[in-house]
Coordinates of C-alpha atoms and ligand atoms in Angstrom, one line a residue:
M9 CA -18.4 -19.1 8.6
S10 CA -15.0 -20.8 9.9
F11 CA -11.9 -21.1 8.2
T12 CA -12.3 -25.0 8.4
E13 CA -15.5 -24.3 5.9
L14 CA -13.3 -23.0 3.3
G15 CA -11.4 -26.3 2.8
L16 CA -8.1 -25.1 4.4
Q17 CA -5.6 -28.0 5.6
D18 CA -5.4 -28.6 9.4
D19 CA -1.4 -27.1 9.0
L20 CA -2.8 -23.8 7.8
L21 CA -5.7 -23.9 10.2
R22 CA -3.3 -24.5 13.1
A23 CA -1.2 -21.4 11.8
I24 CA -4.4 -19.2 11.3
S25 CA -5.2 -20.0 15.0
T26 CA -1.7 -19.2 16.2
Q27 CA -2.4 -15.8 14.5
G28 CA -5.4 -15.6 16.7
Y29 CA -7.8 -15.1 13.5
T30 CA -11.4 -16.8 14.5
Q31 CA -13.4 -15.9 11.5
P32 CA -12.4 -15.4 8.0
T33 CA -13.1 -11.5 6.9
P34 CA -15.4 -11.2 3.6
I35 CA -12.4 -11.1 1.1
Q36 CA -11.1 -14.4 2.9
Q37 CA -14.5 -16.0 2.6
K38 CA -15.0 -15.4 -1.3
A39 CA -11.4 -15.8 -2.5
I40 CA -10.4 -18.8 -0.9
P41 CA -12.6 -21.3 -2.1
L42 CA -12.1 -19.8 -5.7
V43 CA -8.2 -19.7 -5.6
L44 CA -8.4 -23.7 -3.9
A45 CA -10.8 -24.2 -7.1
G46 CA -7.9 -22.8 -9.4
R47 CA -10.0 -19.9 -10.6
D48 CA -8.6 -16.7 -12.0
L49 CA -9.2 -14.1 -9.6
L50 CA -10.1 -10.2 -10.0
A51 CA -10.0 -8.7 -6.7
S52 CA -11.1 -5.4 -5.3
A53 CA -9.9 -5.0 -1.9
Q54 CA -8.0 -2.4 0.2
T55 CA -5.4 -2.8 2.4
G56 CA -7.0 -3.9 5.8
T57 CA -9.3 -6.3 4.3
G58 CA -7.2 -9.1 5.2
K59 CA -6.5 -9.7 1.5
T60 CA -2.9 -11.1 2.2
A61 CA -4.2 -14.0 3.8
G62 CA -6.8 -14.1 1.4
F63 CA -4.6 -15.2 -1.2
T64 CA -1.5 -16.3 0.9
L65 CA -3.5 -19.3 2.5
P66 CA -5.1 -20.8 -0.5
L67 CA -1.7 -20.5 -2.5
L68 CA 0.4 -22.5 0.3
Q69 CA -2.2 -24.8 -0.1
L70 CA -2.2 -25.5 -3.6
L71 CA 1.5 -25.5 -3.7
N72 CA 1.8 -27.8 -0.4
N73 CA 0.0 -30.1 -2.8
G74 CA 2.3 -30.1 -5.8
K75 CA 6.0 -31.0 -6.8
R76 CA 8.8 -29.3 -5.4
P77 CA 10.7 -26.3 -7.4
G78 CA 13.8 -27.3 -9.6
K79 CA 17.1 -25.2 -9.2
R80 CA 16.4 -21.3 -9.9
Q81 CA 12.7 -22.3 -10.5
V82 CA 10.1 -21.0 -9.0
R83 CA 6.5 -22.1 -8.6
A84 CA 4.2 -19.0 -7.1
L85 CA 5.4 -15.3 -7.9
V86 CA 3.9 -12.6 -6.1
L87 CA 4.7 -8.9 -7.7
T88 CA 4.4 -6.1 -5.1
P89 CA 4.9 -2.6 -5.9
T90 CA 7.5 -1.9 -2.9
R91 CA 9.7 -3.3 -0.9
E92 CA 7.8 -2.4 2.5
L93 CA 4.7 -4.7 0.9
A94 CA 6.9 -7.0 -0.3
A95 CA 8.1 -7.5 3.2
Q96 CA 4.7 -7.9 4.6
V97 CA 3.6 -10.5 2.0
G98 CA 6.9 -12.6 3.1
E99 CA 5.7 -12.6 7.0
S100 CA 2.4 -13.7 6.0
V101 CA 4.0 -16.3 4.0
T102 CA 6.4 -17.4 6.6
D103 CA 3.5 -16.7 9.2
Y104 CA 1.0 -18.9 7.6
G105 CA 3.1 -21.7 6.2
K106 CA 5.0 -22.0 9.6
Y107 CA 3.7 -25.7 9.9
L108 CA 4.6 -26.5 5.8
S109 CA 7.9 -27.5 4.6
L110 CA 7.6 -24.8 1.4
K111 CA 10.6 -22.4 0.5
S112 CA 9.9 -18.7 0.1
H113 CA 12.0 -15.5 -0.4
I114 CA 11.3 -11.9 -0.5
I115 CA 13.7 -9.8 -3.2
F116 CA 13.8 -6.0 -3.7
G117 CA 15.8 -2.9 -4.8
G118 CA 17.9 -0.9 -2.6
V119 CA 20.1 -3.9 -0.8
G120 CA 22.5 -6.1 -2.1
Q121 CA 21.4 -8.6 -4.5
N122 CA 23.5 -11.7 -3.1
P123 CA 21.8 -13.0 -0.6
Q124 CA 18.6 -13.1 -3.0
V125 CA 20.9 -14.9 -5.7
Q126 CA 21.5 -17.6 -3.0
A127 CA 18.4 -18.0 -2.0
L128 CA 17.3 -18.3 -5.5
K129 CA 19.8 -20.8 -6.6
N130 CA 17.6 -24.1 -5.2
G131 CA 14.6 -23.1 -6.5
L132 CA 11.7 -21.5 -4.5
D133 CA 8.1 -22.1 -3.7
V134 CA 6.9 -18.6 -3.4
L135 CA 8.8 -15.7 -4.5
I136 CA 7.7 -12.3 -3.5
A137 CA 9.2 -9.5 -5.5
T138 CA 9.2 -6.2 -6.6
P139 CA 9.4 -6.0 -10.6
G140 CA 12.5 -4.0 -11.1
R141 CA 14.9 -6.0 -9.1
L142 CA 13.4 -9.5 -10.3
M143 CA 13.9 -8.0 -13.9
D144 CA 17.7 -7.5 -12.9
L145 CA 18.1 -10.8 -11.6
Q146 CA 16.1 -12.8 -14.4
Q147 CA 18.5 -10.8 -16.7
Q148 CA 21.5 -12.1 -15.1
G149 CA 20.3 -15.5 -15.3
H150 CA 19.4 -16.3 -11.4
V151 CA 15.8 -16.6 -12.0
D152 CA 13.9 -19.2 -14.1
L153 CA 9.7 -18.2 -14.4
S154 CA 8.8 -20.7 -17.1
Q155 CA 7.4 -22.9 -14.3
V156 CA 5.3 -20.5 -12.2
E157 CA 2.4 -22.2 -11.7
I158 CA 0.4 -19.0 -9.6
L159 CA 1.2 -15.5 -10.5
V160 CA -0.4 -12.8 -8.0
L161 CA -0.3 -9.0 -8.8
D162 CA -0.8 -7.4 -5.3
E163 CA -1.7 -4.0 -5.5
A164 CA -1.7 -3.9 -9.2
D165 CA -3.1 0.0 -9.6
R166 CA -0.3 1.1 -7.4
M167 CA 2.2 -1.1 -9.9
L168 CA 0.6 0.6 -12.6
D169 CA 1.1 4.1 -10.6
M170 CA 5.0 3.7 -10.2
G171 CA 5.7 3.1 -13.6
F172 CA 6.2 -0.9 -13.6
I173 CA 3.6 -1.7 -16.6
H174 CA 6.9 -2.3 -19.1
D175 CA 8.4 -4.7 -16.4
I176 CA 5.1 -6.5 -15.7
K177 CA 4.8 -7.3 -19.4
R178 CA 8.3 -8.2 -19.9
I179 CA 7.7 -10.6 -16.7
L180 CA 4.6 -12.0 -18.4
K181 CA 6.3 -12.9 -21.6
L182 CA 8.7 -15.2 -19.1
L183 CA 5.6 -17.2 -17.6
P184 CA 4.1 -20.3 -18.9
N185 CA 0.8 -19.9 -20.4
K186 CA -0.8 -22.3 -18.2
R187 CA -1.0 -20.7 -14.7
Q188 CA -3.2 -19.2 -12.4
N189 CA -3.3 -15.5 -12.2
L190 CA -5.0 -13.4 -9.1
L191 CA -5.2 -9.5 -9.8
F192 CA -5.8 -7.5 -6.3
S193 CA -6.1 -3.9 -6.9
A194 CA -7.9 -1.3 -4.6
T195 CA -9.2 1.1 -7.5
F196 CA -9.9 0.2 -11.0
S197 CA -9.0 2.8 -13.7
N198 CA -8.9 1.9 -17.3
E199 CA -5.3 0.6 -17.2
I200 CA -6.2 -2.0 -14.9
Q201 CA -8.9 -3.3 -16.6
T202 CA -7.0 -3.6 -19.9
L203 CA -4.2 -5.4 -17.8
A204 CA -7.0 -7.6 -16.3
T205 CA -8.0 -8.6 -19.9
Q206 CA -4.6 -9.6 -21.0
L207 CA -4.0 -11.3 -18.0
L208 CA -6.9 -13.4 -16.4
D209 CA -8.9 -16.4 -18.0
N210 CA -12.6 -16.2 -17.2
P211 CA -11.9 -14.5 -13.8
A212 CA -13.9 -14.4 -10.6
L213 CA -15.0 -11.3 -9.3
V214 CA -14.2 -10.6 -5.9
E215 CA -15.3 -7.3 -4.4
V216 CA -15.5 -6.5 -0.9
A217 CA -15.6 -3.1 -0.5
P218 CA -17.5 -0.9 -3.3
R219 CA -15.0 0.9 -5.7
N220 CA -13.3 3.9 -4.8
T221 CA -15.3 4.2 -1.5
T222 CA -13.8 4.3 1.9
A223 CA -14.6 1.9 4.5
E224 CA -17.3 3.0 7.1
K225 CA -15.9 2.2 9.8
I226 CA -13.5 4.7 9.2
E227 CA -14.5 8.1 10.9
Q228 CA -13.9 11.0 8.6
S229 CA -13.3 14.9 9.5
V230 CA -11.7 17.7 8.1
Y231 CA -10.1 20.6 9.8
R232 CA -10.1 24.1 8.0
V233 CA -6.8 25.9 8.8
D234 CA -4.5 28.3 7.6
R235 CA -1.5 26.8 5.8
E236 CA 1.0 28.5 8.2
K237 CA -1.1 27.0 11.3
K238 CA -1.3 23.1 10.3
R239 CA 1.8 21.9 12.5
E240 CA 0.5 23.9 15.7
L241 CA -3.1 22.3 15.2
L242 CA -1.6 19.0 14.6
A243 CA 0.5 19.0 17.7
H244 CA -2.5 20.5 19.6
L245 CA -5.0 17.7 17.9
I246 CA -2.3 15.3 19.2
S247 CA -1.7 16.5 22.8
Q248 CA -5.4 17.6 23.4
H249 CA -7.0 14.2 22.3
G250 CA -3.9 11.9 23.5
W251 CA -3.6 10.3 20.0
F252 CA -1.1 7.7 19.7
Q253 CA 0.3 5.8 16.9
V254 CA -0.7 8.4 14.5
L255 CA 0.4 8.2 10.9
V256 CA 0.9 11.4 9.2
F257 CA 0.8 12.2 5.3
T258 CA 2.8 14.8 3.8
R259 CA 3.3 15.6 -0.1
T260 CA 7.1 15.9 0.3
K261 CA 9.8 14.5 1.9
H262 CA 10.9 17.4 2.9
G263 CA 8.1 18.4 4.6
A264 CA 7.9 15.0 6.3
N265 CA 11.6 15.4 7.6
R266 CA 10.4 18.9 9.1
L267 CA 7.3 18.3 10.6
A268 CA 8.9 15.0 12.3
E269 CA 11.7 17.4 13.6
Q270 CA 9.0 19.9 14.8
L271 CA 6.7 17.3 16.3
S272 CA 9.6 16.3 18.1
K273 CA 11.0 19.3 19.5
Q274 CA 7.4 20.0 21.1
E275 CA 8.2 16.4 23.0
I276 CA 5.9 14.7 20.7
P277 CA 8.0 11.6 19.6
A278 CA 8.0 11.4 15.4
M279 CA 10.0 10.0 12.8
A280 CA 9.7 10.5 8.7
I281 CA 9.8 7.4 6.7
H282 CA 10.1 8.2 3.3
G283 CA 12.3 6.9 0.1
N284 CA 15.7 8.6 0.9
K285 CA 15.9 6.8 4.0
S286 CA 18.1 4.0 4.0
Q287 CA 15.8 0.5 4.4
G288 CA 17.5 0.0 7.8
A289 CA 16.2 3.6 8.9
R290 CA 12.8 2.7 7.5
T291 CA 12.6 -1.0 9.3
R292 CA 13.5 1.1 12.8
A293 CA 11.0 3.7 12.2
L294 CA 8.3 1.3 11.6
G295 CA 9.3 -0.9 14.2
A296 CA 9.5 1.8 16.9
F297 CA 5.9 3.1 15.7
K298 CA 4.2 -0.6 15.8
S299 CA 5.6 -1.2 19.3
G300 CA 4.3 2.2 20.4
D301 CA 7.4 3.7 21.3
L302 CA 7.1 6.3 18.7
Q303 CA 3.8 8.4 18.6
V304 CA 3.6 9.8 15.3
L305 CA 5.1 8.2 12.0
V306 CA 5.4 10.7 9.0
A307 CA 5.0 9.5 5.7
T308 CA 5.0 10.3 1.9
D309 CA 2.6 8.0 -0.2
I310 CA 5.3 5.9 -1.6
A311 CA 6.6 5.1 1.7
A312 CA 3.5 4.2 3.2
R313 CA 2.4 1.7 0.6
G314 CA 2.3 -1.9 2.0
L315 CA 2.9 -0.9 5.4
D316 CA 1.6 -3.1 7.7
I317 CA 0.2 -1.8 11.2
D318 CA -2.5 -3.5 12.8
E319 CA -5.1 -1.5 14.1
L320 CA -3.8 1.8 13.5
P321 CA -6.2 4.1 15.0
F322 CA -5.4 7.3 13.5
V323 CA -4.2 8.7 10.2
V324 CA -3.9 12.6 9.4
N325 CA -3.5 14.4 6.1
F326 CA -1.3 17.0 6.7
D327 CA -1.3 17.7 3.3
L328 CA -4.1 16.4 0.9
P329 CA -2.9 14.3 -1.7
N330 CA -2.8 15.7 -5.3
V331 CA -4.5 12.7 -6.7
A332 CA -8.0 11.8 -5.1
E333 CA -7.5 7.9 -5.1
D334 CA -4.1 8.3 -2.7
Y335 CA -6.8 9.4 -0.1
V336 CA -8.8 6.4 -0.5
H337 CA -5.5 4.7 -0.1
R338 CA -4.0 6.5 2.8
I339 CA -7.2 6.5 5.1
G340 CA -7.3 2.6 4.2
R341 CA -4.6 2.7 6.9
T342 CA -6.8 2.8 9.5
G343 CA -9.9 0.8 10.5
R344 CA -8.3 -2.2 9.5
A345 CA -9.9 -6.0 9.9
G346 CA -12.1 -5.8 12.9
S347 CA -11.5 -2.1 14.4
N348 CA -12.5 1.8 14.2
G349 CA -10.1 4.4 13.3
E350 CA -10.2 8.3 12.4
A351 CA -8.9 9.8 9.3
V352 CA -8.5 13.8 9.8
S353 CA -7.8 16.0 6.9
L354 CA -6.0 19.3 7.5
V355 CA -7.1 21.7 4.7
C356 CA -6.0 25.2 3.8
V357 CA -7.1 27.2 1.3
D358 CA -5.2 26.2 -1.5
E359 CA -6.5 22.5 -1.0
H360 CA -10.1 23.3 -1.8
A361 CA -10.0 21.9 -5.3
L362 CA -8.2 18.7 -4.0
L363 CA -10.9 18.0 -1.0
A364 CA -14.0 18.9 -3.9
G365 CA -12.0 15.9 -5.8
I366 CA -11.7 13.7 -3.1
E367 CA -15.2 13.9 -2.0
K368 CA -16.4 13.6 -5.5
L369 CA -14.3 10.4 -5.7
I370 CA -15.9 9.0 -2.5
K371 CA -19.4 9.9 -2.8
Q372 CA -19.4 11.6 0.4
T373 CA -19.3 14.8 1.8
L374 CA -16.8 15.1 4.7
P375 CA -17.6 17.1 7.8
K376 CA -15.7 20.0 8.1
K377 CA -14.6 21.1 11.4
I378 CA -13.1 24.5 12.7
E379 CA -11.2 24.3 15.9
P380 CA -11.0 27.1 18.4
G381 CA -7.8 29.4 18.5
F382 CA -7.3 28.0 14.7
E383 CA -9.9 29.9 12.9
P384 CA -8.9 30.2 9.3
D385 CA -8.4 33.7 7.7
P386 CA -11.5 34.1 5.8
N387 CA -9.5 36.1 3.5
A388 CA -6.6 34.2 2.7
K389 CA -5.6 34.0 -0.8
P390 CA -4.7 30.2 -2.4
Q391 CA -1.0 29.8 -3.5
P392 CA 0.0 27.3 -5.7
I393 CA 0.6 23.9 -4.2
E394 CA 4.6 22.8 -3.6
N395 CA 5.4 19.9 -6.0
G396 CA 7.5 16.7 -4.7
R397 CA 10.6 18.9 -5.3
R398 CA 11.7 21.7 -3.2
G399 CA 10.9 25.0 -4.6
Q400 CA 9.2 23.8 -7.5
R401 CA 5.6 24.7 -8.5
Q402 CA 3.1 23.0 -10.1
P403 CA 1.6 24.4 -13.5
G404 CA -1.9 25.7 -13.1
G405 CA -1.7 26.4 -9.6
G406 CA -1.8 22.8 -8.3
R407 CA -5.5 22.8 -8.4
G408 CA -8.1 20.7 -9.6
Q409 CA -6.0 17.9 -10.6
G410 CA -7.6 15.0 -9.3
Q411 CA -7.1 13.2 -12.7
R412 CA -3.7 14.3 -12.9
S413 CA -0.5 12.0 -13.4
S414 CA 0.3 10.5 -9.9
Q415 CA 3.6 10.1 -11.1
N416 CA 4.3 13.4 -11.7
Q417 CA 3.5 14.1 -7.8
R418 CA 5.9 12.0 -6.9
Q419 CA 8.9 13.0 -8.8
G420 CA 11.0 13.2 -5.6
E421 CA 10.7 9.8 -4.5
K422 CA 12.6 7.0 -4.9
S423 CA 11.2 3.5 -5.2
D424 CA 13.6 0.7 -6.6
K425 CA 13.1 1.7 -10.1
A426 CA 12.9 5.1 -11.4
P427 CA 9.7 6.3 -12.1
R428 CA 8.3 6.9 -15.2
R429 CA 6.3 10.2 -16.1
R430 CA 2.9 9.3 -18.3
A431 CA -0.6 10.5 -17.9
R432 CA -2.7 8.4 -15.4
R433 CA -5.3 8.1 -17.9
Ligands
AMP518 P1 -4.1 -6.8 4.7 O1 -5.4 -6.3 4.1 O2 -3.9 -8.1 3.8 O3 -3.2 -5.9 4.8 O4 -4.8 -7.6 6.4 C1 -5.1 -6.5 7.1 C2 -4.6 -6.7 8.6 O5 -5.5 -7.9 9.1 C3 -3.5 -7.7 8.8 O6 -2.7 -7.3 9.7 C4 -3.9 -9.3 8.9 O7 -2.9 -9.7 10.1 C5 -4.9 -8.9 9.8 N1 -6.2 -10.1 9.4 C6 -6.2 -10.9 8.1 N2 -7.0 -12.0 8.6 C7 -7.8 -11.8 9.7 C8 -8.5 -12.3 10.1 N3 -9.4 -13.6 9.4 N4 -9.2 -11.8 11.5 C9 -8.7 -11.1 12.0 N5 -7.4 -10.2 11.8 C10 -7.0 -10.6 10.4

């Protein structure tokens, strides 16, 4: 199937070929005609499936055929959980809309609001926003959401994880009743289903990867190793196999910093990216990583959300995530549209229960490896897992918490809104 057959206009087809895409991905094949037909959508798709173009292309076409926005008005609102994802969607809107004369802008917290207020003044065809900053600007009267024609919730599960449900509900009240709604989520908790029921009108269901399973193109493996040997093993694997563009996940910001420093000392260029870094520092690190100057990027879960990195070959779980679903999100960074990827997890004795939770979720037993010279001590005793806050221990020894609130695990992280403590289910 070609993009032409999906009913897209010439100006969009030109932009698509400038991007070098020859064929629509499965989510694009399914979603584009449905969105063009004006349907509400409930789409299950992970990052890497081409979902952004799946909603951006038809959205631009629908907007291109309509009237321009009035002062402070917005015609299409895309809500994203993080600034990185907002930036990525914004980039797609600019890229795919380069031959159209639609106005778009991104707004998120952590930066000055004046340029955002200026951009909103004369109205926007597409506004991409994180919920917290959007509410701030709305309350100050800088944005009028009463004329929104299309609403997109991107990575809705992540928005709920980050405690944005109240902002989302307040935003929904500001929108007109008659509008088109598109909801994208990688996972489907009960909360997401409740939100979908409230939000969507007779939605078409689009599913490209089975729920809570990982993409087949990702080769996954687990190295069993002692807690204290993880860093050395990681340096060894990177050097031994000549891995480049390695995205490494750690549980804590402190752990990310420490690991990046230690790898750099061993002449493996590495930088950490997390919520305490300024937007500028994050953008620089990401830029260096994408351009290939930086071999390793060490990230925490929240900071990594929405990172747009094409064909990322390696993802390493230096620490297993406390929430099993985060494993699916993390490794979704690799094996992206049309390329293969490898996801390696370094697992010590403390993390066996977490590993079991992940294997249950993805319905796979992951192959276990032991690297010669890094054999784990068979008599090692598990220790409680360190929480996001330095030195703080999780109750219950930090094990068996596959269903625990991801919010609690991320309390040391900074998003553009203070996280709210709550049970996930
Ligand atoms: P996404 O899932 O939206 O984050 O997209 C993942 C990556 O796939 C992005 O870097 C896109 O540039 C790329 N992509 C999207 N659509 C296509 C396509 N039809 N062919 C090849 N690459 C694509």
